[in-house]
Amino acid sequence: MRYELYYWTAIQGRGEYVRLALEDAGADYIDVARERGDNAIMPFLRGKREGALPFAPPFLKAGRLVIAQTATILAFLGPRLGLVPEGQSAEIHAQQLQLTIADFVVEIHDTHHPIAASQYYEGQRSAARKRAEVFRDERLLKFLTYFEHVIERGNGRQALSRHSYVDLSLFQLISGLDYAFPNAMQRINKRIPRLRALAERVAERPNIAAYLASPRRIPFNEEGIFRHYAELDPAR
Ligand SMILES: N[C@@H](CCC(=O)N[C@@H](CS)C(=O)NCC(=O)O)C(=O)O
């Protein structure tokens, strides 16, 4: 099966959670917009292609199936790529964790776009400062200590009983947060030892290390979900 991933070309964004799974498993896939441009995405969003109608990228085409929503794409790929432990209870648990990651991703995005995703950051800076402060003071540690406990309850090293797409997504969260909020992350570093160790191990997985070193891994930037604005991450 050659999978087709559809995601915007300029950012890692939510496409990255899917890309990491495909890369880690060494799956055969095409990153369609990177080959044909963002316009390749539009016919799907306008209902001009067969299959379920996606609201937004990322979406994956697998044969005739069109699957949108990051967590649903990963729930589909997990068993096919060997990226989830076997059995319904593990699959549901993985999906639940991935949806919690999706909730967190929305909150991370809203630190720099608290008013409207469609408007420039510069037009919502003052609201962003307030939103980012609450995020740094309350939400960041709440989510990360939750995932720290998940690993503790998993097998001590991974979120589930063995390596899964959830671990890859946790790696992406830690990498992105280190980029966007280096000061806040430094302050809480000692409280997330298992997440730190997991992220290091994921980065060393051969296929992931090769991917991270390749031009396919777009650097974090101020167009994506994880953005670094110094005013949103003061040194204190
Ligand atoms: N819940 C969806 C969100 C998808 C989403 O928000 N995609 C963004 C790019 S990361 C987009 O293109 N959104 C367009 C819009 O919301 O109008 C998921 O997790 O995949």
PDB file of N, CA, C and O in Angstrom, residues 38-114:
ATOM      1  N   ASP A  38       0.546  22.987  -2.701  1.00  0.00           N
ATOM      2  CA  ASP A  38      -0.629  23.023  -1.824  1.00  0.00           C
ATOM      3  C   ASP A  38      -1.942  22.881  -2.605  1.00  0.00           C
ATOM      4  O   ASP A  38      -2.959  22.456  -2.053  1.00  0.00           O
ATOM      5  N   ASN A  39      -1.926  23.261  -3.870  1.00  0.00           N
ATOM      6  CA  ASN A  39      -3.159  23.176  -4.663  1.00  0.00           C
ATOM      7  C   ASN A  39      -3.681  21.755  -4.783  1.00  0.00           C
ATOM      8  O   ASN A  39      -4.869  21.544  -5.035  1.00  0.00           O
ATOM      9  N   ALA A  40      -2.798  20.770  -4.551  1.00  0.00           N
ATOM     10  CA  ALA A  40      -3.236  19.367  -4.639  1.00  0.00           C
ATOM     11  C   ALA A  40      -4.233  19.028  -3.532  1.00  0.00           C
ATOM     12  O   ALA A  40      -4.979  18.054  -3.623  1.00  0.00           O
ATOM     13  N   ILE A  41      -4.227  19.858  -2.471  1.00  0.00           N
ATOM     14  CA  ILE A  41      -5.120  19.605  -1.331  1.00  0.00           C
ATOM     15  C   ILE A  41      -6.550  20.077  -1.632  1.00  0.00           C
ATOM     16  O   ILE A  41      -7.529  19.470  -1.187  1.00  0.00           O
ATOM     17  N   MET A  42      -6.639  21.159  -2.406  1.00  0.00           N
ATOM     18  CA  MET A  42      -7.915  21.865  -2.525  1.00  0.00           C
ATOM     19  C   MET A  42      -9.085  21.039  -3.090  1.00  0.00           C
ATOM     20  O   MET A  42     -10.204  21.122  -2.581  1.00  0.00           O
ATOM     21  N   PRO A  43      -8.881  20.236  -4.139  1.00  0.00           N
ATOM     22  CA  PRO A  43     -10.028  19.483  -4.672  1.00  0.00           C
ATOM     23  C   PRO A  43     -10.702  18.602  -3.619  1.00  0.00           C
ATOM     24  O   PRO A  43     -11.926  18.425  -3.643  1.00  0.00           O
ATOM     25  N   PHE A  44      -9.925  18.084  -2.670  1.00  0.00           N
ATOM     26  CA  PHE A  44     -10.511  17.247  -1.614  1.00  0.00           C
ATOM     27  C   PHE A  44     -11.401  18.095  -0.701  1.00  0.00           C
ATOM     28  O   PHE A  44     -12.497  17.696  -0.328  1.00  0.00           O
ATOM     29  N   LEU A  45     -10.895  19.301  -0.354  1.00  0.00           N
ATOM     30  CA  LEU A  45     -11.657  20.166   0.564  1.00  0.00           C
ATOM     31  C   LEU A  45     -12.918  20.692  -0.109  1.00  0.00           C
ATOM     32  O   LEU A  45     -13.883  21.060   0.556  1.00  0.00           O
ATOM     33  N   ARG A  46     -12.892  20.753  -1.437  1.00  0.00           N
ATOM     34  CA  ARG A  46     -14.065  21.268  -2.181  1.00  0.00           C
ATOM     35  C   ARG A  46     -15.002  20.150  -2.607  1.00  0.00           C
ATOM     36  O   ARG A  46     -15.929  20.381  -3.386  1.00  0.00           O
ATOM     37  N   GLY A  47     -14.701  18.931  -2.155  1.00  0.00           N
ATOM     38  CA  GLY A  47     -15.603  17.815  -2.479  1.00  0.00           C
ATOM     39  C   GLY A  47     -15.488  17.345  -3.907  1.00  0.00           C
ATOM     40  O   GLY A  47     -16.399  16.707  -4.442  1.00  0.00           O
ATOM     41  N   LYS A  48     -14.360  17.671  -4.541  1.00  0.00           N
ATOM     42  CA  LYS A  48     -14.205  17.300  -5.956  1.00  0.00           C
ATOM     43  C   LYS A  48     -13.511  15.955  -6.132  1.00  0.00           C
ATOM     44  O   LYS A  48     -13.173  15.583  -7.254  1.00  0.00           O
ATOM     45  N   ARG A  49     -13.218  15.283  -5.026  1.00  0.00           N
ATOM     46  CA  ARG A  49     -12.595  13.967  -5.116  1.00  0.00           C
ATOM     47  C   ARG A  49     -13.464  12.958  -4.377  1.00  0.00           C
ATOM     48  O   ARG A  49     -14.208  13.322  -3.465  1.00  0.00           O
ATOM     49  N   GLU A  50     -13.315  11.692  -4.769  1.00  0.00           N
ATOM     50  CA  GLU A  50     -14.125  10.648  -4.131  1.00  0.00           C
ATOM     51  C   GLU A  50     -13.703  10.471  -2.666  1.00  0.00           C
ATOM     52  O   GLU A  50     -12.614  10.907  -2.271  1.00  0.00           O
ATOM     53  N   GLY A  51     -14.573   9.843  -1.893  1.00  0.00           N
ATOM     54  CA  GLY A  51     -14.242   9.539  -0.493  1.00  0.00           C
ATOM     55  C   GLY A  51     -14.818  10.565   0.457  1.00  0.00           C
ATOM     56  O   GLY A  51     -15.449  11.539   0.038  1.00  0.00           O
ATOM     57  N   ALA A  52     -14.581  10.333   1.752  1.00  0.00           N
ATOM     58  CA  ALA A  52     -15.122  11.229   2.786  1.00  0.00           C
ATOM     59  C   ALA A  52     -14.550  12.630   2.618  1.00  0.00           C
ATOM     60  O   ALA A  52     -13.409  12.806   2.195  1.00  0.00           O
ATOM     61  N   LEU A  53     -15.369  13.620   2.939  1.00  0.00           N
ATOM     62  CA  LEU A  53     -14.971  15.021   2.761  1.00  0.00           C
ATOM     63  C   LEU A  53     -14.194  15.506   3.979  1.00  0.00           C
ATOM     64  O   LEU A  53     -14.747  15.575   5.076  1.00  0.00           O
ATOM     65  N   PRO A  54     -12.901  15.830   3.839  1.00  0.00           N
ATOM     66  CA  PRO A  54     -12.154  16.333   4.999  1.00  0.00           C
ATOM     67  C   PRO A  54     -12.465  17.805   5.245  1.00  0.00           C
ATOM     68  O   PRO A  54     -12.646  18.566   4.293  1.00  0.00           O
ATOM     69  N   PHE A  55     -12.501  18.223   6.511  1.00  0.00           N
ATOM     70  CA  PHE A  55     -12.672  19.646   6.827  1.00  0.00           C
ATOM     71  C   PHE A  55     -11.353  20.386   6.625  1.00  0.00           C
ATOM     72  O   PHE A  55     -11.328  21.521   6.161  1.00  0.00           O
ATOM     73  N   ALA A  56     -10.250  19.736   7.008  1.00  0.00           N
ATOM     74  CA  ALA A  56      -8.935  20.380   6.937  1.00  0.00           C
ATOM     75  C   ALA A  56      -7.849  19.310   6.894  1.00  0.00           C
ATOM     76  O   ALA A  56      -8.065  18.194   7.359  1.00  0.00           O
ATOM     77  N   PRO A  57      -6.683  19.658   6.364  1.00  0.00           N
ATOM     78  CA  PRO A  57      -5.544  18.739   6.453  1.00  0.00           C
ATOM     79  C   PRO A  57      -5.047  18.650   7.890  1.00  0.00           C
ATOM     80  O   PRO A  57      -5.283  19.599   8.654  1.00  0.00           O
ATOM     81  N   PRO A  58      -4.344  17.607   8.318  1.00  0.00           N
ATOM     82  CA  PRO A  58      -3.895  16.525   7.449  1.00  0.00           C
ATOM     83  C   PRO A  58      -5.017  15.538   7.126  1.00  0.00           C
ATOM     84  O   PRO A  58      -5.913  15.331   7.927  1.00  0.00           O
ATOM     85  N   PHE A  59      -4.910  14.958   5.925  1.00  0.00           N
ATOM     86  CA  PHE A  59      -5.709  13.773   5.638  1.00  0.00           C
ATOM     87  C   PHE A  59      -4.856  12.795   4.855  1.00  0.00           C
ATOM     88  O   PHE A  59      -3.827  13.163   4.274  1.00  0.00           O
ATOM     89  N   LEU A  60      -5.288  11.555   4.933  1.00  0.00           N
ATOM     90  CA  LEU A  60      -4.507  10.466   4.347  1.00  0.00           C
ATOM     91  C   LEU A  60      -5.379   9.732   3.350  1.00  0.00           C
ATOM     92  O   LEU A  60      -6.549   9.458   3.628  1.00  0.00           O
ATOM     93  N   LYS A  61      -4.802   9.430   2.202  1.00  0.00           N
ATOM     94  CA  LYS A  61      -5.513   8.597   1.240  1.00  0.00           C
ATOM     95  C   LYS A  61      -4.850   7.228   1.272  1.00  0.00           C
ATOM     96  O   LYS A  61      -3.636   7.110   1.112  1.00  0.00           O
ATOM     97  N   ALA A  62      -5.668   6.226   1.540  1.00  0.00           N
ATOM     98  CA  ALA A  62      -5.188   4.838   1.596  1.00  0.00           C
ATOM     99  C   ALA A  62      -6.090   4.049   0.657  1.00  0.00           C
ATOM    100  O   ALA A  62      -7.208   3.703   1.022  1.00  0.00           O
ATOM    101  N   GLY A  63      -5.614   3.825  -0.573  1.00  0.00           N
ATOM    102  CA  GLY A  63      -6.496   3.231  -1.577  1.00  0.00           C
ATOM    103  C   GLY A  63      -7.633   4.204  -1.848  1.00  0.00           C
ATOM    104  O   GLY A  63      -7.409   5.383  -2.115  1.00  0.00           O
ATOM    105  N   ARG A  64      -8.877   3.739  -1.666  1.00  0.00           N
ATOM    106  CA  ARG A  64     -10.025   4.632  -1.926  1.00  0.00           C
ATOM    107  C   ARG A  64     -10.468   5.381  -0.688  1.00  0.00           C
ATOM    108  O   ARG A  64     -11.349   6.229  -0.742  1.00  0.00           O
ATOM    109  N   LEU A  65      -9.866   5.011   0.452  1.00  0.00           N
ATOM    110  CA  LEU A  65     -10.256   5.650   1.721  1.00  0.00           C
ATOM    111  C   LEU A  65      -9.605   7.013   1.856  1.00  0.00           C
ATOM    112  O   LEU A  65      -8.404   7.149   1.626  1.00  0.00           O
ATOM    113  N   VAL A  66     -10.386   8.007   2.265  1.00  0.00           N
ATOM    114  CA  VAL A  66      -9.819   9.312   2.621  1.00  0.00           C
ATOM    115  C   VAL A  66     -10.117   9.520   4.102  1.00  0.00           C
ATOM    116  O   VAL A  66     -11.278   9.490   4.513  1.00  0.00           O
ATOM    117  N   ILE A  67      -9.053   9.698   4.888  1.00  0.00           N
ATOM    118  CA  ILE A  67      -9.213   9.771   6.348  1.00  0.00           C
ATOM    119  C   ILE A  67      -8.644  11.094   6.838  1.00  0.00           C
ATOM    120  O   ILE A  67      -7.462  11.387   6.617  1.00  0.00           O
ATOM    121  N   ALA A  68      -9.488  11.891   7.511  1.00  0.00           N
ATOM    122  CA  ALA A  68      -9.027  13.153   8.107  1.00  0.00           C
ATOM    123  C   ALA A  68      -9.026  13.004   9.621  1.00  0.00           C
ATOM    124  O   ALA A  68      -9.482  11.986  10.151  1.00  0.00           O
ATOM    125  N   GLN A  69      -8.540  14.034  10.307  1.00  0.00           N
ATOM    126  CA  GLN A  69      -8.370  14.098  11.763  1.00  0.00           C
ATOM    127  C   GLN A  69      -7.138  13.275  12.155  1.00  0.00           C
ATOM    128  O   GLN A  69      -7.126  12.046  12.035  1.00  0.00           O
ATOM    129  N   THR A  70      -6.145  13.989  12.675  1.00  0.00           N
ATOM    130  CA  THR A  70      -4.867  13.368  13.013  1.00  0.00           C
ATOM    131  C   THR A  70      -5.033  12.093  13.843  1.00  0.00           C
ATOM    132  O   THR A  70      -4.436  11.056  13.544  1.00  0.00           O
ATOM    133  N   ALA A  71      -5.857  12.178  14.888  1.00  0.00           N
ATOM    134  CA  ALA A  71      -5.998  11.017  15.781  1.00  0.00           C
ATOM    135  C   ALA A  71      -6.646   9.835  15.061  1.00  0.00           C
ATOM    136  O   ALA A  71      -6.308   8.677  15.328  1.00  0.00           O
ATOM    137  N   THR A  72      -7.567  10.123  14.152  1.00  0.00           N
ATOM    138  CA  THR A  72      -8.223   9.038  13.406  1.00  0.00           C
ATOM    139  C   THR A  72      -7.247   8.423  12.398  1.00  0.00           C
ATOM    140  O   THR A  72      -7.226   7.200  12.202  1.00  0.00           O
ATOM    141  N   ILE A  73      -6.454   9.276  11.780  1.00  0.00           N
ATOM    142  CA  ILE A  73      -5.445   8.763  10.835  1.00  0.00           C
ATOM    143  C   ILE A  73      -4.487   7.819  11.575  1.00  0.00           C
ATOM    144  O   ILE A  73      -4.172   6.725  11.097  1.00  0.00           O
ATOM    145  N   LEU A  74      -4.052   8.241  12.762  1.00  0.00           N
ATOM    146  CA  LEU A  74      -3.102   7.410  13.522  1.00  0.00           C
ATOM    147  C   LEU A  74      -3.771   6.143  14.047  1.00  0.00           C
ATOM    148  O   LEU A  74      -3.138   5.083  14.095  1.00  0.00           O
ATOM    149  N   ALA A  75      -5.045   6.238  14.403  1.00  0.00           N
ATOM    150  CA  ALA A  75      -5.766   5.030  14.849  1.00  0.00           C
ATOM    151  C   ALA A  75      -5.859   4.028  13.696  1.00  0.00           C
ATOM    152  O   ALA A  75      -5.813   2.816  13.900  1.00  0.00           O
ATOM    153  N   PHE A  76      -5.995   4.557  12.476  1.00  0.00           N
ATOM    154  CA  PHE A  76      -6.040   3.694  11.292  1.00  0.00           C
ATOM    155  C   PHE A  76      -4.666   3.087  11.006  1.00  0.00           C
ATOM    156  O   PHE A  76      -4.517   1.896  10.769  1.00  0.00           O
ATOM    157  N   LEU A  77      -3.634   3.949  11.057  1.00  0.00           N
ATOM    158  CA  LEU A  77      -2.291   3.477  10.696  1.00  0.00           C
ATOM    159  C   LEU A  77      -1.658   2.580  11.764  1.00  0.00           C
ATOM    160  O   LEU A  77      -0.880   1.687  11.438  1.00  0.00           O
ATOM    161  N   GLY A  78      -1.983   2.856  13.030  1.00  0.00           N
ATOM    162  CA  GLY A  78      -1.321   2.159  14.142  1.00  0.00           C
ATOM    163  C   GLY A  78      -1.187   0.662  13.938  1.00  0.00           C
ATOM    164  O   GLY A  78      -0.066   0.128  13.875  1.00  0.00           O
ATOM    165  N   PRO A  79      -2.298  -0.059  13.799  1.00  0.00           N
ATOM    166  CA  PRO A  79      -2.194  -1.521  13.641  1.00  0.00           C
ATOM    167  C   PRO A  79      -1.526  -1.911  12.321  1.00  0.00           C
ATOM    168  O   PRO A  79      -0.833  -2.921  12.253  1.00  0.00           O
ATOM    169  N   ARG A  80      -1.723  -1.109  11.282  1.00  0.00           N
ATOM    170  CA  ARG A  80      -1.151  -1.455   9.968  1.00  0.00           C
ATOM    171  C   ARG A  80       0.352  -1.267   9.936  1.00  0.00           C
ATOM    172  O   ARG A  80       1.058  -1.945   9.199  1.00  0.00           O
ATOM    173  N   LEU A  81       0.854  -0.327  10.721  1.00  0.00           N
ATOM    174  CA  LEU A  81       2.304  -0.056  10.717  1.00  0.00           C
ATOM    175  C   LEU A  81       2.997  -0.673  11.929  1.00  0.00           C
ATOM    176  O   LEU A  81       4.184  -0.431  12.149  1.00  0.00           O
ATOM    177  N   GLY A  82       2.259  -1.436  12.725  1.00  0.00           N
ATOM    178  CA  GLY A  82       2.859  -2.035  13.925  1.00  0.00           C
ATOM    179  C   GLY A  82       3.209  -0.975  14.960  1.00  0.00           C
ATOM    180  O   GLY A  82       4.170  -1.120  15.711  1.00  0.00           O
ATOM    181  N   LEU A  83       2.401   0.093  15.018  1.00  0.00           N
ATOM    182  CA  LEU A  83       2.712   1.197  15.920  1.00  0.00           C
ATOM    183  C   LEU A  83       1.701   1.331  17.051  1.00  0.00           C
ATOM    184  O   LEU A  83       1.478   2.445  17.562  1.00  0.00           O
ATOM    185  N   VAL A  84       1.103   0.205  17.430  1.00  0.00           N
ATOM    186  CA  VAL A  84       0.245   0.178  18.608  1.00  0.00           C
ATOM    187  C   VAL A  84       0.246  -1.266  19.105  1.00  0.00           C
ATOM    188  O   VAL A  84       0.308  -2.193  18.279  1.00  0.00           O
ATOM    189  N   PRO A  85       0.239  -1.476  20.424  1.00  0.00           N
ATOM    190  CA  PRO A  85       0.159  -2.865  20.893  1.00  0.00           C
ATOM    191  C   PRO A  85      -1.142  -3.509  20.406  1.00  0.00           C
ATOM    192  O   PRO A  85      -2.127  -2.810  20.148  1.00  0.00           O
ATOM    193  N   GLU A  86      -1.133  -4.819  20.304  1.00  0.00           N
ATOM    194  CA  GLU A  86      -2.316  -5.511  19.783  1.00  0.00           C
ATOM    195  C   GLU A  86      -3.479  -5.471  20.749  1.00  0.00           C
ATOM    196  O   GLU A  86      -3.277  -5.474  21.963  1.00  0.00           O
ATOM    197  N   GLY A  87      -4.697  -5.452  20.196  1.00  0.00           N
ATOM    198  CA  GLY A  87      -5.906  -5.585  21.008  1.00  0.00           C
ATOM    199  C   GLY A  87      -6.680  -4.279  21.117  1.00  0.00           C
ATOM    200  O   GLY A  87      -6.118  -3.184  21.050  1.00  0.00           O
ATOM    201  N   GLN A  88      -8.002  -4.475  21.285  1.00  0.00           N
ATOM    202  CA  GLN A  88      -8.886  -3.307  21.285  1.00  0.00           C
ATOM    203  C   GLN A  88      -8.566  -2.352  22.431  1.00  0.00           C
ATOM    204  O   GLN A  88      -8.605  -1.131  22.253  1.00  0.00           O
ATOM    205  N   SER A  89      -8.247  -2.907  23.597  1.00  0.00           N
ATOM    206  CA  SER A  89      -8.078  -2.002  24.729  1.00  0.00           C
ATOM    207  C   SER A  89      -6.851  -1.107  24.525  1.00  0.00           C
ATOM    208  O   SER A  89      -6.891   0.097  24.793  1.00  0.00           O
ATOM    209  N   ALA A  90      -5.761  -1.651  23.975  1.00  0.00           N
ATOM    210  CA  ALA A  90      -4.578  -0.819  23.698  1.00  0.00           C
ATOM    211  C   ALA A  90      -4.875   0.201  22.604  1.00  0.00           C
ATOM    212  O   ALA A  90      -4.448   1.354  22.670  1.00  0.00           O
ATOM    213  N   GLU A  91      -5.632  -0.228  21.591  1.00  0.00           N
ATOM    214  CA  GLU A  91      -5.935   0.695  20.484  1.00  0.00           C
ATOM    215  C   GLU A  91      -6.779   1.871  20.963  1.00  0.00           C
ATOM    216  O   GLU A  91      -6.559   3.019  20.574  1.00  0.00           O
ATOM    217  N   ILE A  92      -7.766   1.561  21.819  1.00  0.00           N
ATOM    218  CA  ILE A  92      -8.629   2.637  22.342  1.00  0.00           C
ATOM    219  C   ILE A  92      -7.822   3.551  23.257  1.00  0.00           C
ATOM    220  O   ILE A  92      -7.956   4.771  23.228  1.00  0.00           O
ATOM    221  N   HIS A  93      -6.958   2.942  24.070  1.00  0.00           N
ATOM    222  CA  HIS A  93      -6.130   3.747  24.974  1.00  0.00           C
ATOM    223  C   HIS A  93      -5.232   4.686  24.174  1.00  0.00           C
ATOM    224  O   HIS A  93      -5.094   5.874  24.486  1.00  0.00           O
ATOM    225  N   ALA A  94      -4.612   4.156  23.107  1.00  0.00           N
ATOM    226  CA  ALA A  94      -3.742   4.985  22.263  1.00  0.00           C
ATOM    227  C   ALA A  94      -4.528   6.142  21.659  1.00  0.00           C
ATOM    228  O   ALA A  94      -4.070   7.294  21.640  1.00  0.00           O
ATOM    229  N   GLN A  95      -5.737   5.849  21.201  1.00  0.00           N
ATOM    230  CA  GLN A  95      -6.551   6.898  20.576  1.00  0.00           C
ATOM    231  C   GLN A  95      -6.931   7.973  21.594  1.00  0.00           C
ATOM    232  O   GLN A  95      -6.924   9.172  21.302  1.00  0.00           O
ATOM    233  N   GLN A  96      -7.264   7.511  22.801  1.00  0.00           N
ATOM    234  CA  GLN A  96      -7.613   8.462  23.865  1.00  0.00           C
ATOM    235  C   GLN A  96      -6.427   9.399  24.147  1.00  0.00           C
ATOM    236  O   GLN A  96      -6.597  10.617  24.276  1.00  0.00           O
ATOM    237  N   LEU A  97      -5.226   8.820  24.221  1.00  0.00           N
ATOM    238  CA  LEU A  97      -4.037   9.644  24.483  1.00  0.00           C
ATOM    239  C   LEU A  97      -3.785  10.608  23.331  1.00  0.00           C
ATOM    240  O   LEU A  97      -3.438  11.775  23.533  1.00  0.00           O
ATOM    241  N   GLN A  98      -3.970  10.122  22.104  1.00  0.00           N
ATOM    242  CA  GLN A  98      -3.735  10.982  20.947  1.00  0.00           C
ATOM    243  C   GLN A  98      -4.730  12.138  20.910  1.00  0.00           C
ATOM    244  O   GLN A  98      -4.384  13.261  20.533  1.00  0.00           O
ATOM    245  N   LEU A  99      -5.960  11.884  21.309  1.00  0.00           N
ATOM    246  CA  LEU A  99      -6.964  12.969  21.348  1.00  0.00           C
ATOM    247  C   LEU A  99      -6.619  13.981  22.437  1.00  0.00           C
ATOM    248  O   LEU A  99      -6.867  15.181  22.284  1.00  0.00           O
ATOM    249  N   THR A 100      -6.019  13.508  23.531  1.00  0.00           N
ATOM    250  CA  THR A 100      -5.578  14.443  24.576  1.00  0.00           C
ATOM    251  C   THR A 100      -4.420  15.285  24.047  1.00  0.00           C
ATOM    252  O   THR A 100      -4.340  16.497  24.316  1.00  0.00           O
ATOM    253  N   ILE A 101      -3.550  14.655  23.273  1.00  0.00           N
ATOM    254  CA  ILE A 101      -2.466  15.414  22.625  1.00  0.00           C
ATOM    255  C   ILE A 101      -3.080  16.468  21.689  1.00  0.00           C
ATOM    256  O   ILE A 101      -2.638  17.621  21.650  1.00  0.00           O
ATOM    257  N   ALA A 102      -4.128  16.088  20.967  1.00  0.00           N
ATOM    258  CA  ALA A 102      -4.785  17.046  20.060  1.00  0.00           C
ATOM    259  C   ALA A 102      -5.363  18.228  20.836  1.00  0.00           C
ATOM    260  O   ALA A 102      -5.276  19.385  20.404  1.00  0.00           O
ATOM    261  N   ASP A 103      -5.949  17.957  22.015  1.00  0.00           N
ATOM    262  CA  ASP A 103      -6.469  19.057  22.853  1.00  0.00           C
ATOM    263  C   ASP A 103      -5.325  19.998  23.246  1.00  0.00           C
ATOM    264  O   ASP A 103      -5.465  21.227  23.210  1.00  0.00           O
ATOM    265  N   PHE A 104      -4.221  19.394  23.635  1.00  0.00           N
ATOM    266  CA  PHE A 104      -3.051  20.175  24.049  1.00  0.00           C
ATOM    267  C   PHE A 104      -2.545  21.032  22.872  1.00  0.00           C
ATOM    268  O   PHE A 104      -2.210  22.208  23.031  1.00  0.00           O
ATOM    269  N   VAL A 105      -2.508  20.428  21.698  1.00  0.00           N
ATOM    270  CA  VAL A 105      -2.028  21.142  20.502  1.00  0.00           C
ATOM    271  C   VAL A 105      -2.884  22.391  20.241  1.00  0.00           C
ATOM    272  O   VAL A 105      -2.364  23.456  19.906  1.00  0.00           O
ATOM    273  N   VAL A 106      -4.188  22.269  20.444  1.00  0.00           N
ATOM    274  CA  VAL A 106      -5.060  23.441  20.252  1.00  0.00           C
ATOM    275  C   VAL A 106      -4.669  24.544  21.240  1.00  0.00           C
ATOM    276  O   VAL A 106      -4.556  25.723  20.879  1.00  0.00           O
ATOM    277  N   GLU A 107      -4.416  24.159  22.486  1.00  0.00           N
ATOM    278  CA  GLU A 107      -4.058  25.173  23.497  1.00  0.00           C
ATOM    279  C   GLU A 107      -2.701  25.805  23.184  1.00  0.00           C
ATOM    280  O   GLU A 107      -2.491  26.997  23.420  1.00  0.00           O
ATOM    281  N   ILE A 108      -1.774  24.994  22.681  1.00  0.00           N
ATOM    282  CA  ILE A 108      -0.458  25.531  22.302  1.00  0.00           C
ATOM    283  C   ILE A 108      -0.637  26.543  21.162  1.00  0.00           C
ATOM    284  O   ILE A 108      -0.100  27.648  21.188  1.00  0.00           O
ATOM    285  N   HIS A 109      -1.428  26.165  20.175  1.00  0.00           N
ATOM    286  CA  HIS A 109      -1.700  27.073  19.054  1.00  0.00           C
ATOM    287  C   HIS A 109      -2.337  28.377  19.532  1.00  0.00           C
ATOM    288  O   HIS A 109      -1.984  29.473  19.090  1.00  0.00           O
ATOM    289  N   ASP A 110      -3.256  28.254  20.483  1.00  0.00           N
ATOM    290  CA  ASP A 110      -4.009  29.442  20.916  1.00  0.00           C
ATOM    291  C   ASP A 110      -3.166  30.415  21.748  1.00  0.00           C
ATOM    292  O   ASP A 110      -3.601  31.542  21.984  1.00  0.00           O
ATOM    293  N   THR A 111      -1.954  29.986  22.189  1.00  0.00           N
ATOM    294  CA  THR A 111      -1.108  30.958  22.898  1.00  0.00           C
ATOM    295  C   THR A 111      -0.718  32.107  21.969  1.00  0.00           C
ATOM    296  O   THR A 111      -0.611  33.239  22.400  1.00  0.00           O
ATOM    297  N   HIS A 112      -0.505  31.795  20.685  1.00  0.00           N
ATOM    298  CA  HIS A 112      -0.138  32.893  19.771  1.00  0.00           C
ATOM    299  C   HIS A 112      -1.312  33.379  18.924  1.00  0.00           C
ATOM    300  O   HIS A 112      -1.235  34.423  18.295  1.00  0.00           O
ATOM    301  N   HIS A 113      -2.402  32.632  18.912  1.00  0.00           N
ATOM    302  CA  HIS A 113      -3.601  33.064  18.180  1.00  0.00           C
ATOM    303  C   HIS A 113      -4.847  32.922  19.062  1.00  0.00           C
ATOM    304  O   HIS A 113      -5.730  32.118  18.767  1.00  0.00           O
ATOM    305  N   PRO A 114      -4.905  33.689  20.174  1.00  0.00           N
ATOM    306  CA  PRO A 114      -6.027  33.524  21.102  1.00  0.00           C
ATOM    307  C   PRO A 114      -7.349  34.077  20.570  1.00  0.00           C
ATOM    308  O   PRO A 114      -8.411  33.665  21.017  1.00  0.00           O
TER     309      PRO A 114
END
